[in-house]
Short mmCIF file of N, CA and C in Angstrom, two decimals:
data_model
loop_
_atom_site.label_atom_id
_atom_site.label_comp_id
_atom_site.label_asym_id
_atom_site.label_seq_id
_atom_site.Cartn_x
_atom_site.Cartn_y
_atom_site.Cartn_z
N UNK A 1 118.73 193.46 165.16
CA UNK A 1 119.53 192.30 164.81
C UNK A 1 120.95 192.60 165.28
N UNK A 2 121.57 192.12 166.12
CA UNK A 2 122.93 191.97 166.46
C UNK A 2 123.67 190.79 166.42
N UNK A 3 124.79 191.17 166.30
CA UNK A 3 125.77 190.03 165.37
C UNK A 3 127.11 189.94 165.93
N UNK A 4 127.22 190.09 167.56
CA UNK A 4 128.32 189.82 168.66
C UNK A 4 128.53 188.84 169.18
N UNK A 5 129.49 187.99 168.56
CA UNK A 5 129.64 186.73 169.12
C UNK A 5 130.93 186.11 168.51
N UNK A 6 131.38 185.08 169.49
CA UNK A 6 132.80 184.42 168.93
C UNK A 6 132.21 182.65 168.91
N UNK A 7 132.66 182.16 167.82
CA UNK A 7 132.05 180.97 167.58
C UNK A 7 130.62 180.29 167.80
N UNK A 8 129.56 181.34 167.36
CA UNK A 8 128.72 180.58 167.54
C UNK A 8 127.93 180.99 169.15
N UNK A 9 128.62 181.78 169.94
CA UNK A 9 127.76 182.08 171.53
C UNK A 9 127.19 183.04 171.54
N UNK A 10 126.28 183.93 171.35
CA UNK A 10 125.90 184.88 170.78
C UNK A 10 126.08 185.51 172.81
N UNK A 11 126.27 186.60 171.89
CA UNK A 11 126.39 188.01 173.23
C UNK A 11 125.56 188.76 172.78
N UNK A 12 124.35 188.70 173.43
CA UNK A 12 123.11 190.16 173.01
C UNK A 12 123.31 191.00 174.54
N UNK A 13 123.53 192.33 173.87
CA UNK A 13 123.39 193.44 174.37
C UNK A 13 122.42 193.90 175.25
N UNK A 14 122.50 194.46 176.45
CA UNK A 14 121.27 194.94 177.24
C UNK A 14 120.47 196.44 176.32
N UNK A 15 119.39 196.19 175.76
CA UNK A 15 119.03 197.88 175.41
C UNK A 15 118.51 198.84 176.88
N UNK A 16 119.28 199.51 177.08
CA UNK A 16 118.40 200.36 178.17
C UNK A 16 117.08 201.28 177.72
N UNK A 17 115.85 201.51 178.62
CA UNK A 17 115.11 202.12 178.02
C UNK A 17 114.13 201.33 177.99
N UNK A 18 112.97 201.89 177.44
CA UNK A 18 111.76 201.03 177.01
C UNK A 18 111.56 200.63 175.62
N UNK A 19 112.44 199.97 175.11
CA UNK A 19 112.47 199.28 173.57
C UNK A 19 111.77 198.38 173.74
N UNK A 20 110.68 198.05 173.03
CA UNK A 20 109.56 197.41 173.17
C UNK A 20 109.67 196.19 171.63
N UNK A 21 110.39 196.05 171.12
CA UNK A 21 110.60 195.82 169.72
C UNK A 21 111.67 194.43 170.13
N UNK A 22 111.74 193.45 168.78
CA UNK A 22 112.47 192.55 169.13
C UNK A 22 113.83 192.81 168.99
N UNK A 23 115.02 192.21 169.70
CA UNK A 23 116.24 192.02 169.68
C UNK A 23 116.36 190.42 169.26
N UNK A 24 117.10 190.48 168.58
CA UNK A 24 117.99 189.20 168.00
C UNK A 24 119.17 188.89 167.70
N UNK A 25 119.85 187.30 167.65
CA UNK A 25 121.29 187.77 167.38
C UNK A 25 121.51 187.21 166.19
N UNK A 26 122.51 186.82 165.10
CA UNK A 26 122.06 186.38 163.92
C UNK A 26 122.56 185.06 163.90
N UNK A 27 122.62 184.63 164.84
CA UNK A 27 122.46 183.09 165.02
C UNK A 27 121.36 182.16 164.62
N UNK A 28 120.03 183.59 165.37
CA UNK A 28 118.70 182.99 165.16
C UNK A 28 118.39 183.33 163.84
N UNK A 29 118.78 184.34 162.87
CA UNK A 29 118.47 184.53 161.21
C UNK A 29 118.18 183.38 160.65
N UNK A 30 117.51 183.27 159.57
CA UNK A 30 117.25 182.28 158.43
C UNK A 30 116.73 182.64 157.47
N UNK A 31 116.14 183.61 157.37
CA UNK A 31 115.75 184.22 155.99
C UNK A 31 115.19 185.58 155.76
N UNK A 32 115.60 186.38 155.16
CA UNK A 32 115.10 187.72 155.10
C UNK A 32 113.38 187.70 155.03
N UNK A 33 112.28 186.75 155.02
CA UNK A 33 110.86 186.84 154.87
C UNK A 33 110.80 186.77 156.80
N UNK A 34 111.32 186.26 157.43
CA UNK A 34 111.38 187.19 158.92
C UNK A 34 111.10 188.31 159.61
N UNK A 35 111.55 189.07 158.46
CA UNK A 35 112.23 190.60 158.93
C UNK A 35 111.36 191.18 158.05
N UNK A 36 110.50 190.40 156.98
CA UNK A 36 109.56 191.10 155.98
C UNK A 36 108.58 192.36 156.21
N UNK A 37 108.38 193.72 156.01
CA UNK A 37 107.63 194.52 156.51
C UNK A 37 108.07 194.97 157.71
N UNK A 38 108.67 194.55 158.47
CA UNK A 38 109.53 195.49 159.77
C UNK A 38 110.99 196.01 159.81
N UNK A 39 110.67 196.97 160.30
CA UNK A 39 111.88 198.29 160.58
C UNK A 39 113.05 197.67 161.30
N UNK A 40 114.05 197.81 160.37
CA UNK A 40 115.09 196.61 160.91
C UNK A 40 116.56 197.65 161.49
N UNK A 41 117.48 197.17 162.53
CA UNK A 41 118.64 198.13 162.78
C UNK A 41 119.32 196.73 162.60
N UNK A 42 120.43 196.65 161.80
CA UNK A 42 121.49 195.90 161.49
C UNK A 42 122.87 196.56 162.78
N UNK A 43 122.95 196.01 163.71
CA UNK A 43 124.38 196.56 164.79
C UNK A 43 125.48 195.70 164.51
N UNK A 44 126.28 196.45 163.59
CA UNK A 44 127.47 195.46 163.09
C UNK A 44 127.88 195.11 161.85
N UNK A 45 128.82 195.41 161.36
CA UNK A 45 129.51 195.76 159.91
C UNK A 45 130.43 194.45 159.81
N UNK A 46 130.16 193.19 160.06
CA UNK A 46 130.85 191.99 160.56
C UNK A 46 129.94 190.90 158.86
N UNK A 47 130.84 190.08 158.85
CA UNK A 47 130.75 189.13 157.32
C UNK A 47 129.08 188.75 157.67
N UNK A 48 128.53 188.44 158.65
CA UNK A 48 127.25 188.33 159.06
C UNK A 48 126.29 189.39 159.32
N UNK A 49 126.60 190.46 159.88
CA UNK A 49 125.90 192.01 159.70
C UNK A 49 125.65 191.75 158.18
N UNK A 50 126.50 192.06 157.38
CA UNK A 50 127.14 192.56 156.10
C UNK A 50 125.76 191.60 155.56
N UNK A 51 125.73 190.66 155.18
CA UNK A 51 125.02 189.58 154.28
C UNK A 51 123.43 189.94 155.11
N UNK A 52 123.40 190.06 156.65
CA UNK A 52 121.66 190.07 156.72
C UNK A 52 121.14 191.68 156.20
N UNK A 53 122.12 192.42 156.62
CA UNK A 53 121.88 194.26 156.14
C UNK A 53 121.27 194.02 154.12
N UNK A 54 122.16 193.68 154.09
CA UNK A 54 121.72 193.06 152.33
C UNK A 54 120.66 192.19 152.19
N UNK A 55 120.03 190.97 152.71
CA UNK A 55 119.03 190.60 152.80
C UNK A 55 117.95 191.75 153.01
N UNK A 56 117.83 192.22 154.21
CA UNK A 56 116.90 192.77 154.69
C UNK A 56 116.08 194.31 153.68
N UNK A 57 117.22 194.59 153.31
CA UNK A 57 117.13 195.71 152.72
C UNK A 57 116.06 195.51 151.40
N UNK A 58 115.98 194.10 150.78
CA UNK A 58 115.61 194.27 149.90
C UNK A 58 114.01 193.57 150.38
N UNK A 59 113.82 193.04 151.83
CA UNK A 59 112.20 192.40 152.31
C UNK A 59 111.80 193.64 153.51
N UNK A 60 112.48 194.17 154.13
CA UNK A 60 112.10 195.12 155.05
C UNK A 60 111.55 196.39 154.98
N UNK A 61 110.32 196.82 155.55
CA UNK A 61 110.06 198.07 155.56
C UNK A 61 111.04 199.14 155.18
N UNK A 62 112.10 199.07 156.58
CA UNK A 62 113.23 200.22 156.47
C UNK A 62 114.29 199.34 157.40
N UNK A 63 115.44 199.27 156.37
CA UNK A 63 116.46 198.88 156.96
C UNK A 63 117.59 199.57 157.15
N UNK A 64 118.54 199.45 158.33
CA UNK A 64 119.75 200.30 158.27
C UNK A 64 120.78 199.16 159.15
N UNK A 65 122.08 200.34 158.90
CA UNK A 65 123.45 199.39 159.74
C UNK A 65 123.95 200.24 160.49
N UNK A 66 124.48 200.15 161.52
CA UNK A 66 125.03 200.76 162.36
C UNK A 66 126.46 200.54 162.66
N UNK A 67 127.61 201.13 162.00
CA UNK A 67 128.93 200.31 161.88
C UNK A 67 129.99 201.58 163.30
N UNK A 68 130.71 201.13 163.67
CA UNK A 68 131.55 201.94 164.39
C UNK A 68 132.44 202.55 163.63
N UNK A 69 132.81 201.99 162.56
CA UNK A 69 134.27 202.98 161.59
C UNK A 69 133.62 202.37 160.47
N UNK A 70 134.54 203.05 158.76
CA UNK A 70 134.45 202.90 157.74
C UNK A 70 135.24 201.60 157.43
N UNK A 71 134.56 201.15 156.67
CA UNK A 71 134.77 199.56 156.04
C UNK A 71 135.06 199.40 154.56
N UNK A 72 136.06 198.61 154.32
CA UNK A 72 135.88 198.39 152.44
C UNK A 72 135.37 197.24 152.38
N UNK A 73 134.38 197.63 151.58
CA UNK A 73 133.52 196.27 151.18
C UNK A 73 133.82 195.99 149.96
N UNK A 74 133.59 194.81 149.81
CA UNK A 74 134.27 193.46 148.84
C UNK A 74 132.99 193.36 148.27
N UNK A 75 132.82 193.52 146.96
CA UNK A 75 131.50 192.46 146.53
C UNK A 75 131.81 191.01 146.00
N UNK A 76 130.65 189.98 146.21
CA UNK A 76 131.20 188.45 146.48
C UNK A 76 131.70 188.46 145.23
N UNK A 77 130.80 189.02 143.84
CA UNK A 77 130.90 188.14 142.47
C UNK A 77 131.62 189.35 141.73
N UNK A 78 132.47 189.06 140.93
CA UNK A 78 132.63 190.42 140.47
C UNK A 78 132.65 189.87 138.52
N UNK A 79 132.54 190.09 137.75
CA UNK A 79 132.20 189.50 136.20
C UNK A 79 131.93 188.26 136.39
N UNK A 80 130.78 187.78 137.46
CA UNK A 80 130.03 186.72 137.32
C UNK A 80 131.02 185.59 137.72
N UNK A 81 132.20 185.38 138.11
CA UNK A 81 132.81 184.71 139.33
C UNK A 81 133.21 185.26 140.54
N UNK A 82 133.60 184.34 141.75
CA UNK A 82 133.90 184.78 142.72
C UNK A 82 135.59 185.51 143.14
N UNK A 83 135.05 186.87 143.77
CA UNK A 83 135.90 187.72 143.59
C UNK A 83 137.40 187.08 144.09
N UNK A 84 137.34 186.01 144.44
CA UNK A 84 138.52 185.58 145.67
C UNK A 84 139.42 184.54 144.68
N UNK A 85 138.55 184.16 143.18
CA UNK A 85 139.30 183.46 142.44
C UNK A 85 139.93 184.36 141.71
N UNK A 86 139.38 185.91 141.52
CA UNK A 86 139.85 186.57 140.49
C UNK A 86 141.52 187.21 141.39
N UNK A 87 140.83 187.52 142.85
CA UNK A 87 142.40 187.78 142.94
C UNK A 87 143.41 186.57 143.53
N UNK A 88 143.19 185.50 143.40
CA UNK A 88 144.21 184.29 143.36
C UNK A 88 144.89 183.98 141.72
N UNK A 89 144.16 183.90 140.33
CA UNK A 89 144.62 184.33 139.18
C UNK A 89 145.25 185.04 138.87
N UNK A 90 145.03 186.48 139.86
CA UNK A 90 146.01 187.26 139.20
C UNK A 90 147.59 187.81 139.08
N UNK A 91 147.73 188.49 138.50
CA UNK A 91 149.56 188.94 138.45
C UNK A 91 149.75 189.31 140.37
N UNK A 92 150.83 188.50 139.97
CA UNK A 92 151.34 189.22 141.45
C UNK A 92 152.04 189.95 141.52
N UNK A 93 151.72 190.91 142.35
CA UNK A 93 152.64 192.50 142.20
C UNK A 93 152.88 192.62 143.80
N UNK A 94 154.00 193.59 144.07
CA UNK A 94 154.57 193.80 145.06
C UNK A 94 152.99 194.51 145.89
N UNK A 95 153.07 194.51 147.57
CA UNK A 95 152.16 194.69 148.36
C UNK A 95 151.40 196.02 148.27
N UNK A 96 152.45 197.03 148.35
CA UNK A 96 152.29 198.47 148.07
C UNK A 96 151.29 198.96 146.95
N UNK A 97 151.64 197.77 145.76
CA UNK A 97 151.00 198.10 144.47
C UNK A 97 149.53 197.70 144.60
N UNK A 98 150.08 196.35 145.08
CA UNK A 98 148.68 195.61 144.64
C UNK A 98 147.17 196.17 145.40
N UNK A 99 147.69 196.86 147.07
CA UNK A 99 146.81 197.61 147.95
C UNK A 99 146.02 198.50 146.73
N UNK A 100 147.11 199.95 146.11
CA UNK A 100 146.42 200.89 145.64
C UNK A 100 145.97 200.75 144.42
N UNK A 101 146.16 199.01 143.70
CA UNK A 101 145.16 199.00 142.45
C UNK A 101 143.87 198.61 143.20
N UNK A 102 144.02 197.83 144.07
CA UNK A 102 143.22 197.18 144.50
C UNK A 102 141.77 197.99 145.32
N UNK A 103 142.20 199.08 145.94
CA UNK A 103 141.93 200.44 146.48
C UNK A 103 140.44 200.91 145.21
N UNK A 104 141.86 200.84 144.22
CA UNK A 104 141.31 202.26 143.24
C UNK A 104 139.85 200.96 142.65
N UNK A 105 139.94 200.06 142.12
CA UNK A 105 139.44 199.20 141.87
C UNK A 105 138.22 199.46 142.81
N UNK A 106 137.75 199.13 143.99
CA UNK A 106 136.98 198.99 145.00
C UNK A 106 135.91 200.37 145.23
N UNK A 107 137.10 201.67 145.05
CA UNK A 107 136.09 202.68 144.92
C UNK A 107 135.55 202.91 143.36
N UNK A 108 136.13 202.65 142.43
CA UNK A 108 135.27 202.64 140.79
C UNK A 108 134.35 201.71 141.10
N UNK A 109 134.28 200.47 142.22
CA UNK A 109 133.07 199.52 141.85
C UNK A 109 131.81 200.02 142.75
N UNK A 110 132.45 200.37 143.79
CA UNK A 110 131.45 200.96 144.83
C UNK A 110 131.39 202.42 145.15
N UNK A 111 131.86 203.18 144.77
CA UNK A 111 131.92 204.58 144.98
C UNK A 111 132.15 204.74 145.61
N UNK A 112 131.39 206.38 146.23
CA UNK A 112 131.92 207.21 148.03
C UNK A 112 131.31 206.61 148.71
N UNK A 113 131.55 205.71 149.79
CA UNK A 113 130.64 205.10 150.22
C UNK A 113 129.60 206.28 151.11
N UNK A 114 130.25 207.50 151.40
CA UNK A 114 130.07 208.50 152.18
C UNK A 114 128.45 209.10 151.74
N UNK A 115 128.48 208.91 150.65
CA UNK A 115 126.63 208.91 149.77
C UNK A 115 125.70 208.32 150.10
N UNK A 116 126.06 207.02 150.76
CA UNK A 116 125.04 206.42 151.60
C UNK A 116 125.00 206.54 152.84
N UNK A 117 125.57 207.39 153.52
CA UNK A 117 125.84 208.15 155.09
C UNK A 117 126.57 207.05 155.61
N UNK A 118 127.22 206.44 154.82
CA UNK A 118 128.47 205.74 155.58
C UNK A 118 130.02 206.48 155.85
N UNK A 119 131.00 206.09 156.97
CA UNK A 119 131.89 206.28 157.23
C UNK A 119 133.16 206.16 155.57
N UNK A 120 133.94 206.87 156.00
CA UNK A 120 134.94 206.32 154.68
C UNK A 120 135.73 205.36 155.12
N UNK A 121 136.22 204.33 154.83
CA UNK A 121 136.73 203.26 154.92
C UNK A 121 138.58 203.57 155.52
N UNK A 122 139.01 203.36 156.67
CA UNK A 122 140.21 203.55 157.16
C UNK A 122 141.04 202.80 156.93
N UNK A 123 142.72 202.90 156.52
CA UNK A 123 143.12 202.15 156.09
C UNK A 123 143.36 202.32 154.60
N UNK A 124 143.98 201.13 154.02
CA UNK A 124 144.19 200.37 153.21
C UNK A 124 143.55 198.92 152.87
N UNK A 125 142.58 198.45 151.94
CA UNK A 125 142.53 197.60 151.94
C UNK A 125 143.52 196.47 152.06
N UNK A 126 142.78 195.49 153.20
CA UNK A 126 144.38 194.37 153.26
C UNK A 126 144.98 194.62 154.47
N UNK A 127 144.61 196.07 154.90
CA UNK A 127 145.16 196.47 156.58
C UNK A 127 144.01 196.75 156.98
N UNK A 128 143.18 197.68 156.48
CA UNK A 128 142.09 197.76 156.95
C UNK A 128 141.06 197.03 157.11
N UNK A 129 139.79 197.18 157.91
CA UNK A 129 138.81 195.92 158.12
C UNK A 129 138.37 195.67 156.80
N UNK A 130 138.37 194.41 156.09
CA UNK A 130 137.40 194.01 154.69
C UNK A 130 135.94 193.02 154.88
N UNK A 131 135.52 193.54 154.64
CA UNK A 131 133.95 192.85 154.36
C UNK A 131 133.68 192.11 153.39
#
């Protein structure tokens, strides 16, 4: 499953080699019962990687992601609303601050991400890539 594209044009990758297996881009996605029982490579740590890697994981044989650097990931809901209302509600604090509550926050919700043989996340959330 690859997920390279700007508006909608999908750019699939040449695999060199004899990969005999399907390539897709996630244009063509629609539902994780697709991917049901097959060995899936997620290429791409992108808001669309991100959501089919999570689908898949929970209908697929064996799923994985393949990201180039460490990412902070956002989870959507966080006490059962969406995380994007909780930080529009909240106190506003100078930039500096709000990064390293925001930081510390992200690793208490998600841990090392490094436990799941992921990269550590570069950056600062807010500078760095967010998912």
């Amino acid at each position: 499953m690859l997920g390279r594209a700007v508006q909608w044009y999908p750019n699939v990758a040449e695999v060199p080699g004899n990969f005999t297996g399907e390539v897709r881009h996630t244009v063509t996605y629609r539902s994780a019962d697709e991917l049901k029982g097959k060995r899936v490579l997620v290429v791409g740590a992108g808001n669309s990687g991100c959501d089919i890697a999570c689908d898949v994981a929970r209908s697929a044989d064996h799923a994985v992601i393949s990201m180039r650097r460490g990412y902070w990931f956002i989870p959507k809901h966080l006490f059962g609303r969406p995380v994007d209302t909780i930080a529009a509600s909240g106190p506003k604090l100078p930039m500096w601050l709000e990064q390293r509550v925001f930081g510390a926050l992200l690793r208490l919700l998600n841990g090392d991400p490094r436990r799941l043989g992921l990269q550590s996340p570069c950056g600062v959330p807010e500078v760095g890539h967010v998912v």
